[in-house]
Amino acid sequence: MVHTSTSETSKKLVMRFILENIDYRKRCQYLQEIISLSRIKDVWRQALISYFDSPMNQLSITEFSPN
């Protein structure tokens, strides 16, 4: 037998999972667009190369880009 009522914590966890999944899909789409642009313009290719060649400890996920 399955309970149809859920706790508030379960609802929050599900909502957070959904929002993070949407955010991940958006970031993947942005990356795909940049990769497709890199096939057209060399500037985007150089930007991708410099991004992936930089060490991970220098990148801050919580800070916004000044660009």
PDB file with SEQRES, HELIX, SHEET and CRYST1 records, atoms N, CA, C and O in Angstrom:
SEQRES   1 A   67  MET VAL HIS THR SER THR SER GLU THR SER LYS LYS LEU          
SEQRES   2 A   67  VAL MET ARG PHE ILE LEU GLU ASN ILE ASP TYR ARG LYS          
SEQRES   3 A   67  ARG CYS GLN TYR LEU GLN GLU ILE ILE SER LEU SER ARG          
SEQRES   4 A   67  ILE LYS ASP VAL TRP ARG GLN ALA LEU ILE SER TYR PHE          
SEQRES   5 A   67  ASP SER PRO MET ASN GLN LEU SER ILE THR GLU PHE SER          
SEQRES   6 A   67  PRO ASN                                                      
HELIX    1 AA1 GLU A    8  ILE A   40  1                                  33    
HELIX    2 AA2 ASP A   42  ASP A   53  1                                  12    
HELIX    3 AA3 MET A   56  GLN A   58  5                                   3    
CRYST1    1.000    1.000    1.000  90.00  90.00  90.00 P 1           1          
ATOM      1  N   MET A   1       0.833  -1.167   0.000  1.00  0.00           N  
ATOM      2  CA  MET A   1       0.000   0.000   0.000  1.00  0.00           C  
ATOM      3  C   MET A   1       0.893   1.252   0.000  1.00  0.00           C  
ATOM      4  O   MET A   1       1.849   1.337   0.772  1.00  0.00           O  
ATOM      5  N   VAL A   2       0.586   2.186  -0.839  1.00  0.00           N  
ATOM      6  CA  VAL A   2       1.381   3.396  -0.981  1.00  0.00           C  
ATOM      7  C   VAL A   2       0.607   4.566  -0.392  1.00  0.00           C  
ATOM      8  O   VAL A   2      -0.584   4.736  -0.656  1.00  0.00           O  
ATOM      9  N   HIS A   3       1.298   5.368   0.409  1.00  0.00           N  
ATOM     10  CA  HIS A   3       0.667   6.554   0.982  1.00  0.00           C  
ATOM     11  C   HIS A   3       0.627   7.669  -0.062  1.00  0.00           C  
ATOM     12  O   HIS A   3       1.625   7.935  -0.734  1.00  0.00           O  
ATOM     13  N   THR A   4      -0.496   8.300  -0.191  1.00  0.00           N  
ATOM     14  CA  THR A   4      -0.615   9.380  -1.171  1.00  0.00           C  
ATOM     15  C   THR A   4      -0.221  10.731  -0.593  1.00  0.00           C  
ATOM     16  O   THR A   4       0.073  11.660  -1.346  1.00  0.00           O  
ATOM     17  N   SER A   5      -0.209  10.855   0.721  1.00  0.00           N  
ATOM     18  CA  SER A   5       0.209  12.118   1.328  1.00  0.00           C  
ATOM     19  C   SER A   5       1.717  12.082   1.563  1.00  0.00           C  
ATOM     20  O   SER A   5       2.276  11.062   1.965  1.00  0.00           O  
ATOM     21  N   THR A   6       2.362  13.221   1.305  1.00  0.00           N  
ATOM     22  CA  THR A   6       3.798  13.302   1.496  1.00  0.00           C  
ATOM     23  C   THR A   6       4.107  14.409   2.484  1.00  0.00           C  
ATOM     24  O   THR A   6       3.317  15.330   2.691  1.00  0.00           O  
ATOM     25  N   SER A   7       5.261  14.294   3.079  1.00  0.00           N  
ATOM     26  CA  SER A   7       5.654  15.305   4.046  1.00  0.00           C  
ATOM     27  C   SER A   7       6.155  16.550   3.322  1.00  0.00           C  
ATOM     28  O   SER A   7       6.441  16.520   2.125  1.00  0.00           O  
ATOM     29  N   GLU A   8       6.254  17.623   4.059  1.00  0.00           N  
ATOM     30  CA  GLU A   8       6.731  18.889   3.509  1.00  0.00           C  
ATOM     31  C   GLU A   8       8.189  18.759   3.057  1.00  0.00           C  
ATOM     32  O   GLU A   8       8.583  19.351   2.053  1.00  0.00           O  
ATOM     33  N   THR A   9       8.979  17.994   3.792  1.00  0.00           N  
ATOM     34  CA  THR A   9      10.386  17.789   3.440  1.00  0.00           C  
ATOM     35  C   THR A   9      10.510  17.057   2.108  1.00  0.00           C  
ATOM     36  O   THR A   9      11.356  17.401   1.283  1.00  0.00           O  
ATOM     37  N   SER A  10       9.676  16.059   1.901  1.00  0.00           N  
ATOM     38  CA  SER A  10       9.704  15.321   0.634  1.00  0.00           C  
ATOM     39  C   SER A  10       9.352  16.230  -0.534  1.00  0.00           C  
ATOM     40  O   SER A  10       9.970  16.160  -1.597  1.00  0.00           O  
ATOM     41  N   LYS A  11       8.369  17.070  -0.332  1.00  0.00           N  
ATOM     42  CA  LYS A  11       7.980  18.003  -1.393  1.00  0.00           C  
ATOM     43  C   LYS A  11       9.113  18.962  -1.722  1.00  0.00           C  
ATOM     44  O   LYS A  11       9.361  19.257  -2.891  1.00  0.00           O  
ATOM     45  N   LYS A  12       9.810  19.456  -0.684  1.00  0.00           N  
ATOM     46  CA  LYS A  12      10.928  20.369  -0.901  1.00  0.00           C  
ATOM     47  C   LYS A  12      12.065  19.676  -1.644  1.00  0.00           C  
ATOM     48  O   LYS A  12      12.681  20.260  -2.535  1.00  0.00           O  
ATOM     49  N   LEU A  13      12.341  18.417  -1.267  1.00  0.00           N  
ATOM     50  CA  LEU A  13      13.411  17.670  -1.940  1.00  0.00           C  
ATOM     51  C   LEU A  13      13.080  17.428  -3.407  1.00  0.00           C  
ATOM     52  O   LEU A  13      13.947  17.559  -4.271  1.00  0.00           O  
ATOM     53  N   VAL A  14      11.861  17.085  -3.683  1.00  0.00           N  
ATOM     54  CA  VAL A  14      11.451  16.853  -5.069  1.00  0.00           C  
ATOM     55  C   VAL A  14      11.535  18.143  -5.872  1.00  0.00           C  
ATOM     56  O   VAL A  14      12.005  18.143  -7.010  1.00  0.00           O  
ATOM     57  N   MET A  15      11.082  19.235  -5.283  1.00  0.00           N  
ATOM     58  CA  MET A  15      11.133  20.522  -5.976  1.00  0.00           C  
ATOM     59  C   MET A  15      12.568  20.936  -6.245  1.00  0.00           C  
ATOM     60  O   MET A  15      12.879  21.441  -7.323  1.00  0.00           O  
ATOM     61  N   ARG A  16      13.444  20.726  -5.272  1.00  0.00           N  
ATOM     62  CA  ARG A  16      14.864  21.067  -5.463  1.00  0.00           C  
ATOM     63  C   ARG A  16      15.487  20.225  -6.565  1.00  0.00           C  
ATOM     64  O   ARG A  16      16.246  20.740  -7.387  1.00  0.00           O  
ATOM     65  N   PHE A  17      15.172  18.927  -6.588  1.00  0.00           N  
ATOM     66  CA  PHE A  17      15.689  18.050  -7.635  1.00  0.00           C  
ATOM     67  C   PHE A  17      15.234  18.523  -9.013  1.00  0.00           C  
ATOM     68  O   PHE A  17      16.024  18.557  -9.957  1.00  0.00           O  
ATOM     69  N   ILE A  18      13.978  18.881  -9.121  1.00  0.00           N  
ATOM     70  CA  ILE A  18      13.432  19.343 -10.403  1.00  0.00           C  
ATOM     71  C   ILE A  18      14.131  20.619 -10.851  1.00  0.00           C  
ATOM     72  O   ILE A  18      14.515  20.739 -12.014  1.00  0.00           O  
ATOM     73  N   LEU A  19      14.301  21.571  -9.940  1.00  0.00           N  
ATOM     74  CA  LEU A  19      14.948  22.832 -10.293  1.00  0.00           C  
ATOM     75  C   LEU A  19      16.407  22.637 -10.680  1.00  0.00           C  
ATOM     76  O   LEU A  19      16.890  23.276 -11.615  1.00  0.00           O  
ATOM     77  N   GLU A  20      17.118  21.756  -9.967  1.00  0.00           N  
ATOM     78  CA  GLU A  20      18.515  21.494 -10.306  1.00  0.00           C  
ATOM     79  C   GLU A  20      18.616  20.792 -11.660  1.00  0.00           C  
ATOM     80  O   GLU A  20      19.542  21.058 -12.426  1.00  0.00           O  
ATOM     81  N   ASN A  21      17.679  19.906 -11.956  1.00  0.00           N  
ATOM     82  CA  ASN A  21      17.687  19.210 -13.234  1.00  0.00           C  
ATOM     83  C   ASN A  21      17.436  20.193 -14.378  1.00  0.00           C  
ATOM     84  O   ASN A  21      18.073  20.100 -15.427  1.00  0.00           O  
ATOM     85  N   ILE A  22      16.521  21.124 -14.180  1.00  0.00           N  
ATOM     86  CA  ILE A  22      16.247  22.141 -15.197  1.00  0.00           C  
ATOM     87  C   ILE A  22      17.479  23.004 -15.407  1.00  0.00           C  
ATOM     88  O   ILE A  22      17.846  23.304 -16.543  1.00  0.00           O  
ATOM     89  N   ASP A  23      18.127  23.409 -14.303  1.00  0.00           N  
ATOM     90  CA  ASP A  23      19.330  24.236 -14.389  1.00  0.00           C  
ATOM     91  C   ASP A  23      20.435  23.491 -15.134  1.00  0.00           C  
ATOM     92  O   ASP A  23      21.128  24.085 -15.961  1.00  0.00           O  
ATOM     93  N   TYR A  24      20.609  22.200 -14.854  1.00  0.00           N  
ATOM     94  CA  TYR A  24      21.625  21.390 -15.534  1.00  0.00           C  
ATOM     95  C   TYR A  24      21.353  21.314 -17.034  1.00  0.00           C  
ATOM     96  O   TYR A  24      22.276  21.426 -17.841  1.00  0.00           O  
ATOM     97  N   ARG A  25      20.100  21.126 -17.404  1.00  0.00           N  
ATOM     98  CA  ARG A  25      19.749  21.041 -18.823  1.00  0.00           C  
ATOM     99  C   ARG A  25      20.003  22.366 -19.532  1.00  0.00           C  
ATOM    100  O   ARG A  25      20.448  22.381 -20.680  1.00  0.00           O  
ATOM    101  N   LYS A  26      19.719  23.490 -18.845  1.00  0.00           N  
ATOM    102  CA  LYS A  26      19.990  24.800 -19.433  1.00  0.00           C  
ATOM    103  C   LYS A  26      21.480  24.986 -19.663  1.00  0.00           C  
ATOM    104  O   LYS A  26      21.896  25.458 -20.721  1.00  0.00           O  
ATOM    105  N   ARG A  27      22.291  24.610 -18.663  1.00  0.00           N  
ATOM    106  CA  ARG A  27      23.742  24.751 -18.818  1.00  0.00           C  
ATOM    107  C   ARG A  27      24.255  23.879 -19.952  1.00  0.00           C  
ATOM    108  O   ARG A  27      25.155  24.292 -20.683  1.00  0.00           O  
ATOM    109  N   CYS A  28      23.704  22.686 -20.115  1.00  0.00           N  
ATOM    110  CA  CYS A  28      24.110  21.810 -21.214  1.00  0.00           C  
ATOM    111  C   CYS A  28      23.740  22.433 -22.564  1.00  0.00           C  
ATOM    112  O   CYS A  28      24.514  22.356 -23.518  1.00  0.00           O  
ATOM    113  N   GLN A  29      22.573  23.042 -22.642  1.00  0.00           N  
ATOM    114  CA  GLN A  29      22.159  23.682 -23.891  1.00  0.00           C  
ATOM    115  C   GLN A  29      23.059  24.871 -24.214  1.00  0.00           C  
ATOM    116  O   GLN A  29      23.420  25.083 -25.372  1.00  0.00           O  
ATOM    117  N   TYR A  30      23.423  25.653 -23.183  1.00  0.00           N  
ATOM    118  CA  TYR A  30      24.331  26.777 -23.408  1.00  0.00           C  
ATOM    119  C   TYR A  30      25.681  26.287 -23.915  1.00  0.00           C  
ATOM    120  O   TYR A  30      26.252  26.868 -24.839  1.00  0.00           O  
ATOM    121  N   LEU A  31      26.189  25.219 -23.312  1.00  0.00           N  
ATOM    122  CA  LEU A  31      27.469  24.674 -23.735  1.00  0.00           C  
ATOM    123  C   LEU A  31      27.386  24.153 -25.167  1.00  0.00           C  
ATOM    124  O   LEU A  31      28.329  24.328 -25.938  1.00  0.00           O  
ATOM    125  N   GLN A  32      26.291  23.525 -25.529  1.00  0.00           N  
ATOM    126  CA  GLN A  32      26.124  23.044 -26.899  1.00  0.00           C  
ATOM    127  C   GLN A  32      26.085  24.202 -27.893  1.00  0.00           C  
ATOM    128  O   GLN A  32      26.618  24.094 -28.997  1.00  0.00           O  
ATOM    129  N   GLU A  33      25.453  25.312 -27.503  1.00  0.00           N  
ATOM    130  CA  GLU A  33      25.420  26.483 -28.375  1.00  0.00           C  
ATOM    131  C   GLU A  33      26.819  27.069 -28.559  1.00  0.00           C  
ATOM    132  O   GLU A  33      27.197  27.457 -29.664  1.00  0.00           O  
ATOM    133  N   ILE A  34      27.588  27.131 -27.461  1.00  0.00           N  
ATOM    134  CA  ILE A  34      28.953  27.658 -27.551  1.00  0.00           C  
ATOM    135  C   ILE A  34      29.810  26.752 -28.416  1.00  0.00           C  
ATOM    136  O   ILE A  34      30.621  27.237 -29.205  1.00  0.00           O  
ATOM    137  N   ILE A  35      29.645  25.455 -28.281  1.00  0.00           N  
ATOM    138  CA  ILE A  35      30.410  24.520 -29.103  1.00  0.00           C  
ATOM    139  C   ILE A  35      30.044  24.686 -30.573  1.00  0.00           C  
ATOM    140  O   ILE A  35      30.921  24.642 -31.435  1.00  0.00           O  
ATOM    141  N   SER A  36      28.764  24.874 -30.870  1.00  0.00           N  
ATOM    142  CA  SER A  36      28.371  25.074 -32.275  1.00  0.00           C  
ATOM    143  C   SER A  36      28.907  26.403 -32.801  1.00  0.00           C  
ATOM    144  O   SER A  36      29.270  26.498 -33.973  1.00  0.00           O  
ATOM    145  N   LEU A  37      28.961  27.433 -31.950  1.00  0.00           N  
ATOM    146  CA  LEU A  37      29.546  28.706 -32.367  1.00  0.00           C  
ATOM    147  C   LEU A  37      31.047  28.572 -32.597  1.00  0.00           C  
ATOM    148  O   LEU A  37      31.610  29.257 -33.451  1.00  0.00           O  
ATOM    149  N   SER A  38      31.697  27.693 -31.837  1.00  0.00           N  
ATOM    150  CA  SER A  38      33.144  27.521 -31.994  1.00  0.00           C  
ATOM    151  C   SER A  38      33.488  26.904 -33.344  1.00  0.00           C  
ATOM    152  O   SER A  38      34.618  27.035 -33.814  1.00  0.00           O  
ATOM    153  N   ARG A  39      32.542  26.244 -33.959  1.00  0.00           N  
ATOM    154  CA  ARG A  39      32.778  25.704 -35.300  1.00  0.00           C  
ATOM    155  C   ARG A  39      32.733  26.808 -36.353  1.00  0.00           C  
ATOM    156  O   ARG A  39      33.300  26.671 -37.437  1.00  0.00           O  
ATOM    157  N   ILE A  40      32.051  27.902 -36.020  1.00  0.00           N  
ATOM    158  CA  ILE A  40      31.910  29.014 -36.959  1.00  0.00           C  
ATOM    159  C   ILE A  40      33.019  30.043 -36.766  1.00  0.00           C  
ATOM    160  O   ILE A  40      33.650  30.477 -37.730  1.00  0.00           O  
ATOM    161  N   LYS A  41      33.255  30.437 -35.488  1.00  0.00           N  
ATOM    162  CA  LYS A  41      34.231  31.477 -35.190  1.00  0.00           C  
ATOM    163  C   LYS A  41      35.338  30.921 -34.313  1.00  0.00           C  
ATOM    164  O   LYS A  41      35.087  30.179 -33.364  1.00  0.00           O  
ATOM    165  N   ASP A  42      36.565  31.291 -34.645  1.00  0.00           N  
ATOM    166  CA  ASP A  42      37.721  30.801 -33.914  1.00  0.00           C  
ATOM    167  C   ASP A  42      37.793  31.369 -32.494  1.00  0.00           C  
ATOM    168  O   ASP A  42      38.408  30.755 -31.621  1.00  0.00           O  
ATOM    169  N   VAL A  43      37.186  32.513 -32.252  1.00  0.00           N  
ATOM    170  CA  VAL A  43      37.212  33.134 -30.923  1.00  0.00           C  
ATOM    171  C   VAL A  43      36.554  32.214 -29.892  1.00  0.00           C  
ATOM    172  O   VAL A  43      37.068  32.058 -28.785  1.00  0.00           O  
ATOM    173  N   TRP A  44      35.439  31.614 -30.245  1.00  0.00           N  
ATOM    174  CA  TRP A  44      34.738  30.721 -29.320  1.00  0.00           C  
ATOM    175  C   TRP A  44      35.551  29.464 -29.049  1.00  0.00           C  
ATOM    176  O   TRP A  44      35.559  28.950 -27.930  1.00  0.00           O  
ATOM    177  N   ARG A  45      36.233  28.971 -30.074  1.00  0.00           N  
ATOM    178  CA  ARG A  45      37.074  27.785 -29.893  1.00  0.00           C  
ATOM    179  C   ARG A  45      38.216  28.079 -28.934  1.00  0.00           C  
ATOM    180  O   ARG A  45      38.524  27.266 -28.062  1.00  0.00           O  
ATOM    181  N   GLN A  46      38.844  29.239 -29.090  1.00  0.00           N  
ATOM    182  CA  GLN A  46      39.929  29.622 -28.186  1.00  0.00           C  
ATOM    183  C   GLN A  46      39.417  29.803 -26.755  1.00  0.00           C  
ATOM    184  O   GLN A  46      40.105  29.449 -25.798  1.00  0.00           O  
ATOM    185  N   ALA A  47      38.216  30.352 -26.613  1.00  0.00           N  
ATOM    186  CA  ALA A  47      37.633  30.519 -25.277  1.00  0.00           C  
ATOM    187  C   ALA A  47      37.380  29.164 -24.621  1.00  0.00           C  
ATOM    188  O   ALA A  47      37.654  28.982 -23.435  1.00  0.00           O  
ATOM    189  N   LEU A  48      36.863  28.223 -25.389  1.00  0.00           N  
ATOM    190  CA  LEU A  48      36.632  26.883 -24.839  1.00  0.00           C  
ATOM    191  C   LEU A  48      37.941  26.213 -24.440  1.00  0.00           C  
ATOM    192  O   LEU A  48      38.020  25.571 -23.393  1.00  0.00           O  
ATOM    193  N   ILE A  49      38.953  26.360 -25.264  1.00  0.00           N  
ATOM    194  CA  ILE A  49      40.255  25.755 -24.965  1.00  0.00           C  
ATOM    195  C   ILE A  49      40.829  26.345 -23.684  1.00  0.00           C  
ATOM    196  O   ILE A  49      41.312  25.609 -22.824  1.00  0.00           O  
ATOM    197  N   SER A  50      40.780  27.665 -23.552  1.00  0.00           N  
ATOM    198  CA  SER A  50      41.330  28.282 -22.342  1.00  0.00           C  
ATOM    199  C   SER A  50      40.508  27.918 -21.108  1.00  0.00           C  
ATOM    200  O   SER A  50      41.063  27.768 -20.020  1.00  0.00           O  
ATOM    201  N   TYR A  51      39.197  27.776 -21.265  1.00  0.00           N  
ATOM    202  CA  TYR A  51      38.344  27.393 -20.133  1.00  0.00           C  
ATOM    203  C   TYR A  51      38.664  25.979 -19.668  1.00  0.00           C  
ATOM    204  O   TYR A  51      38.821  25.746 -18.470  1.00  0.00           O  
ATOM    205  N   PHE A  52      38.762  25.039 -20.591  1.00  0.00           N  
ATOM    206  CA  PHE A  52      38.989  23.652 -20.199  1.00  0.00           C  
ATOM    207  C   PHE A  52      40.434  23.386 -19.805  1.00  0.00           C  
ATOM    208  O   PHE A  52      40.709  22.404 -19.114  1.00  0.00           O  
ATOM    209  N   ASP A  53      41.366  24.241 -20.229  1.00  0.00           N  
ATOM    210  CA  ASP A  53      42.762  24.068 -19.833  1.00  0.00           C  
ATOM    211  C   ASP A  53      43.077  24.691 -18.482  1.00  0.00           C  
ATOM    212  O   ASP A  53      44.121  24.389 -17.903  1.00  0.00           O  
ATOM    213  N   SER A  54      42.205  25.553 -17.961  1.00  0.00           N  
ATOM    214  CA  SER A  54      42.475  26.195 -16.672  1.00  0.00           C  
ATOM    215  C   SER A  54      42.211  25.212 -15.534  1.00  0.00           C  
ATOM    216  O   SER A  54      41.300  24.390 -15.625  1.00  0.00           O  
ATOM    217  N   PRO A  55      43.003  25.291 -14.461  1.00  0.00           N  
ATOM    218  CA  PRO A  55      42.793  24.383 -13.319  1.00  0.00           C  
ATOM    219  C   PRO A  55      41.456  24.646 -12.638  1.00  0.00           C  
ATOM    220  O   PRO A  55      40.972  25.777 -12.622  1.00  0.00           O  
ATOM    221  N   MET A  56      40.868  23.606 -12.082  1.00  0.00           N  
ATOM    222  CA  MET A  56      39.554  23.720 -11.464  1.00  0.00           C  
ATOM    223  C   MET A  56      39.574  24.547 -10.181  1.00  0.00           C  
ATOM    224  O   MET A  56      38.568  25.174  -9.851  1.00  0.00           O  
ATOM    225  N   ASN A  57      40.688  24.568  -9.449  1.00  0.00           N  
ATOM    226  CA  ASN A  57      40.704  25.286  -8.181  1.00  0.00           C  
ATOM    227  C   ASN A  57      40.685  26.797  -8.375  1.00  0.00           C  
ATOM    228  O   ASN A  57      40.430  27.521  -7.413  1.00  0.00           O  
ATOM    229  N   GLN A  58      40.943  27.298  -9.572  1.00  0.00           N  
ATOM    230  CA  GLN A  58      40.885  28.724  -9.833  1.00  0.00           C  
ATOM    231  C   GLN A  58      39.481  29.184 -10.183  1.00  0.00           C  
ATOM    232  O   GLN A  58      39.186  30.377 -10.116  1.00  0.00           O  
ATOM    233  N   LEU A  59      38.624  28.269 -10.549  1.00  0.00           N  
ATOM    234  CA  LEU A  59      37.266  28.617 -10.924  1.00  0.00           C  
ATOM    235  C   LEU A  59      36.373  28.645  -9.690  1.00  0.00           C  
ATOM    236  O   LEU A  59      36.430  27.739  -8.858  1.00  0.00           O  
ATOM    237  N   SER A  60      35.566  29.660  -9.573  1.00  0.00           N  
ATOM    238  CA  SER A  60      34.637  29.756  -8.460  1.00  0.00           C  
ATOM    239  C   SER A  60      33.223  29.619  -9.006  1.00  0.00           C  
ATOM    240  O   SER A  60      32.804  30.401  -9.860  1.00  0.00           O  
ATOM    241  N   ILE A  61      32.500  28.642  -8.523  1.00  0.00           N  
ATOM    242  CA  ILE A  61      31.151  28.376  -9.016  1.00  0.00           C  
ATOM    243  C   ILE A  61      30.172  29.430  -8.500  1.00  0.00           C  
ATOM    244  O   ILE A  61      29.211  29.774  -9.188  1.00  0.00           O  
ATOM    245  N   THR A  62      30.410  29.940  -7.301  1.00  0.00           N  
ATOM    246  CA  THR A  62      29.455  30.857  -6.695  1.00  0.00           C  
ATOM    247  C   THR A  62      29.599  32.287  -7.169  1.00  0.00           C  
ATOM    248  O   THR A  62      28.684  33.086  -6.970  1.00  0.00           O  
ATOM    249  N   GLU A  63      30.728  32.647  -7.796  1.00  0.00           N  
ATOM    250  CA  GLU A  63      30.927  34.012  -8.251  1.00  0.00           C  
ATOM    251  C   GLU A  63      30.405  34.178  -9.681  1.00  0.00           C  
ATOM    252  O   GLU A  63      30.507  33.274 -10.510  1.00  0.00           O  
ATOM    253  N   PHE A  64      29.847  35.352  -9.939  1.00  0.00           N  
ATOM    254  CA  PHE A  64      29.379  35.656 -11.275  1.00  0.00           C  
ATOM    255  C   PHE A  64      30.509  36.213 -12.116  1.00  0.00           C  
ATOM    256  O   PHE A  64      31.435  36.841 -11.601  1.00  0.00           O  
ATOM    257  N   SER A  65      30.426  35.982 -13.389  1.00  0.00           N  
ATOM    258  CA  SER A  65      31.430  36.518 -14.306  1.00  0.00           C  
ATOM    259  C   SER A  65      31.226  38.012 -14.473  1.00  0.00           C  
ATOM    260  O   SER A  65      30.084  38.462 -14.572  1.00  0.00           O  
ATOM    261  N   PRO A  66      32.302  38.800 -14.508  1.00  0.00           N  
ATOM    262  CA  PRO A  66      32.151  40.237 -14.702  1.00  0.00           C  
ATOM    263  C   PRO A  66      31.779  40.593 -16.134  1.00  0.00           C  
ATOM    264  O   PRO A  66      31.465  41.751 -16.412  1.00  0.00           O  
ATOM    265  N   ASN A  67      31.805  39.650 -17.028  1.00  0.00           N  
ATOM    266  CA  ASN A  67      31.482  39.930 -18.438  1.00  0.00           C  
ATOM    267  C   ASN A  67      30.015  40.081 -18.655  1.00  0.00           C  
ATOM    268  O   ASN A  67      29.579  40.318 -19.781  1.00  0.00           O  
TER     269      ASN A  67                                                      
END                                                                             
